[in-house]
Amino acid sequence: MSDVDVMAALVLQHSTARVQDRWGDWKSHYVTESSAKKSAEALYAAGFRLTVDDTDRTQNSRLDELERRLVRLEGWAGLPL
């Protein structure tokens, strides 16, 4: 499954619009599969990417640094490691 397919599925799942007609009634309009695919392709062409791996790597490096600092503090304070 490509990034475009995943983004199209997300657009299809989360895109709705509530519109009030001229009589004051509210109606829900949903995105079709073809329009979700076109909007996902446009987002992909504009530079939006699914970057889960980059986020995970950054978060893991921050957690490793925090753990390293905690170990240093525990050793300095004489706490059991």
PDB file of C-alpha atoms in Angstrom:
ATOM      1  CA  MET A   1       0.000   0.000   0.000  1.00  0.00           C
ATOM      2  CA  SER A   2       1.517   3.297  -1.046  1.00  0.00           C
ATOM      3  CA  ASP A   3       1.520   6.581   0.851  1.00  0.00           C
ATOM      4  CA  VAL A   4      -1.121   7.932  -1.523  1.00  0.00           C
ATOM      5  CA  ASP A   5      -3.432   4.985  -0.817  1.00  0.00           C
ATOM      6  CA  VAL A   6      -3.059   5.434   2.941  1.00  0.00           C
ATOM      7  CA  MET A   7      -3.702   9.179   2.720  1.00  0.00           C
ATOM      8  CA  ALA A   8      -6.720   8.555   0.473  1.00  0.00           C
ATOM      9  CA  ALA A   9      -8.127   6.124   3.042  1.00  0.00           C
ATOM     10  CA  LEU A  10      -7.639   8.704   5.809  1.00  0.00           C
ATOM     11  CA  VAL A  11      -9.296  11.424   3.734  1.00  0.00           C
ATOM     12  CA  LEU A  12     -12.187   9.101   2.927  1.00  0.00           C
ATOM     13  CA  GLN A  13     -12.615   8.137   6.582  1.00  0.00           C
ATOM     14  CA  HIS A  14     -12.436  11.604   8.141  1.00  0.00           C
ATOM     15  CA  SER A  15     -13.821  14.021   5.545  1.00  0.00           C
ATOM     16  CA  THR A  16     -17.433  15.028   5.915  1.00  0.00           C
ATOM     17  CA  ALA A  17     -19.235  18.321   5.570  1.00  0.00           C
ATOM     18  CA  ARG A  18     -22.444  19.438   7.197  1.00  0.00           C
ATOM     19  CA  VAL A  19     -24.281  21.857   4.962  1.00  0.00           C
ATOM     20  CA  GLN A  20     -27.470  23.765   5.645  1.00  0.00           C
ATOM     21  CA  ASP A  21     -29.776  23.981   2.657  1.00  0.00           C
ATOM     22  CA  ARG A  22     -32.067  26.888   1.835  1.00  0.00           C
ATOM     23  CA  TRP A  23     -34.895  25.453   3.973  1.00  0.00           C
ATOM     24  CA  GLY A  24     -32.700  25.263   7.048  1.00  0.00           C
ATOM     25  CA  ASP A  25     -32.224  21.501   7.003  1.00  0.00           C
ATOM     26  CA  TRP A  26     -28.765  20.115   7.726  1.00  0.00           C
ATOM     27  CA  LYS A  27     -27.324  17.500   5.399  1.00  0.00           C
ATOM     28  CA  SER A  28     -24.082  15.557   5.592  1.00  0.00           C
ATOM     29  CA  HIS A  29     -21.958  15.272   2.474  1.00  0.00           C
ATOM     30  CA  TYR A  30     -19.251  12.629   2.228  1.00  0.00           C
ATOM     31  CA  VAL A  31     -16.178  12.363   0.039  1.00  0.00           C
ATOM     32  CA  THR A  32     -16.176   9.793  -2.760  1.00  0.00           C
ATOM     33  CA  GLU A  33     -13.304   7.360  -3.339  1.00  0.00           C
ATOM     34  CA  SER A  34     -12.196   9.106  -6.518  1.00  0.00           C
ATOM     35  CA  SER A  35     -12.140  12.567  -4.924  1.00  0.00           C
ATOM     36  CA  ALA A  36     -10.277  11.181  -1.889  1.00  0.00           C
ATOM     37  CA  LYS A  37      -7.673   9.668  -4.231  1.00  0.00           C
ATOM     38  CA  LYS A  38      -7.310  12.943  -6.145  1.00  0.00           C
ATOM     39  CA  SER A  39      -6.916  14.972  -2.958  1.00  0.00           C
ATOM     40  CA  ALA A  40      -4.329  12.496  -1.621  1.00  0.00           C
ATOM     41  CA  GLU A  41      -2.375  12.735  -4.886  1.00  0.00           C
ATOM     42  CA  ALA A  42      -2.488  16.538  -4.652  1.00  0.00           C
ATOM     43  CA  LEU A  43      -1.249  16.442  -1.050  1.00  0.00           C
ATOM     44  CA  TYR A  44       1.544  14.053  -2.023  1.00  0.00           C
ATOM     45  CA  ALA A  45       2.549  16.274  -4.951  1.00  0.00           C
ATOM     46  CA  ALA A  46       2.582  19.288  -2.607  1.00  0.00           C
ATOM     47  CA  GLY A  47       5.175  17.583  -0.424  1.00  0.00           C
ATOM     48  CA  PHE A  48       3.111  16.003   2.328  1.00  0.00           C
ATOM     49  CA  ARG A  49       4.484  12.580   3.225  1.00  0.00           C
ATOM     50  CA  LEU A  50       3.784   9.985   5.874  1.00  0.00           C
ATOM     51  CA  THR A  51       6.956  10.206   7.963  1.00  0.00           C
ATOM     52  CA  VAL A  52       6.307   7.802  10.794  1.00  0.00           C
ATOM     53  CA  ASP A  53       9.845   6.387  10.754  1.00  0.00           C
ATOM     54  CA  ASP A  54      11.468   9.813  11.143  1.00  0.00           C
ATOM     55  CA  THR A  55       9.231  10.686  14.069  1.00  0.00           C
ATOM     56  CA  ASP A  56       9.919   7.374  15.777  1.00  0.00           C
ATOM     57  CA  ARG A  57      13.676   7.758  15.332  1.00  0.00           C
ATOM     58  CA  THR A  58      13.648  11.280  16.759  1.00  0.00           C
ATOM     59  CA  GLN A  59      11.496  10.250  19.703  1.00  0.00           C
ATOM     60  CA  ASN A  60      13.658   7.194  20.409  1.00  0.00           C
ATOM     61  CA  SER A  61      16.839   9.272  20.400  1.00  0.00           C
ATOM     62  CA  ARG A  62      15.268  11.737  22.853  1.00  0.00           C
ATOM     63  CA  LEU A  63      14.167   8.899  25.121  1.00  0.00           C
ATOM     64  CA  ASP A  64      17.662   7.367  24.994  1.00  0.00           C
ATOM     65  CA  GLU A  65      19.195  10.705  25.974  1.00  0.00           C
ATOM     66  CA  LEU A  66      16.716  11.095  28.844  1.00  0.00           C
ATOM     67  CA  GLU A  67      17.463   7.578  30.065  1.00  0.00           C
ATOM     68  CA  ARG A  68      21.211   8.252  29.901  1.00  0.00           C
ATOM     69  CA  ARG A  69      20.791  11.410  31.994  1.00  0.00           C
ATOM     70  CA  LEU A  70      18.627   9.608  34.561  1.00  0.00           C
ATOM     71  CA  VAL A  71      21.249   6.888  34.950  1.00  0.00           C
ATOM     72  CA  ARG A  72      23.903   9.558  35.551  1.00  0.00           C
ATOM     73  CA  LEU A  73      21.718  11.282  38.162  1.00  0.00           C
ATOM     74  CA  GLU A  74      20.949   8.015  39.941  1.00  0.00           C
ATOM     75  CA  GLY A  75      24.658   7.193  40.102  1.00  0.00           C
ATOM     76  CA  TRP A  76      25.512  10.682  41.365  1.00  0.00           C
ATOM     77  CA  ALA A  77      22.821  10.598  44.065  1.00  0.00           C
ATOM     78  CA  GLY A  78      23.896   7.154  45.253  1.00  0.00           C
ATOM     79  CA  LEU A  79      20.600   5.540  44.288  1.00  0.00           C
ATOM     80  CA  PRO A  80      20.575   1.882  43.261  1.00  0.00           C
ATOM     81  CA  LEU A  81      20.933   1.455  39.509  1.00  0.00           C
TER      82      LEU A  81
END
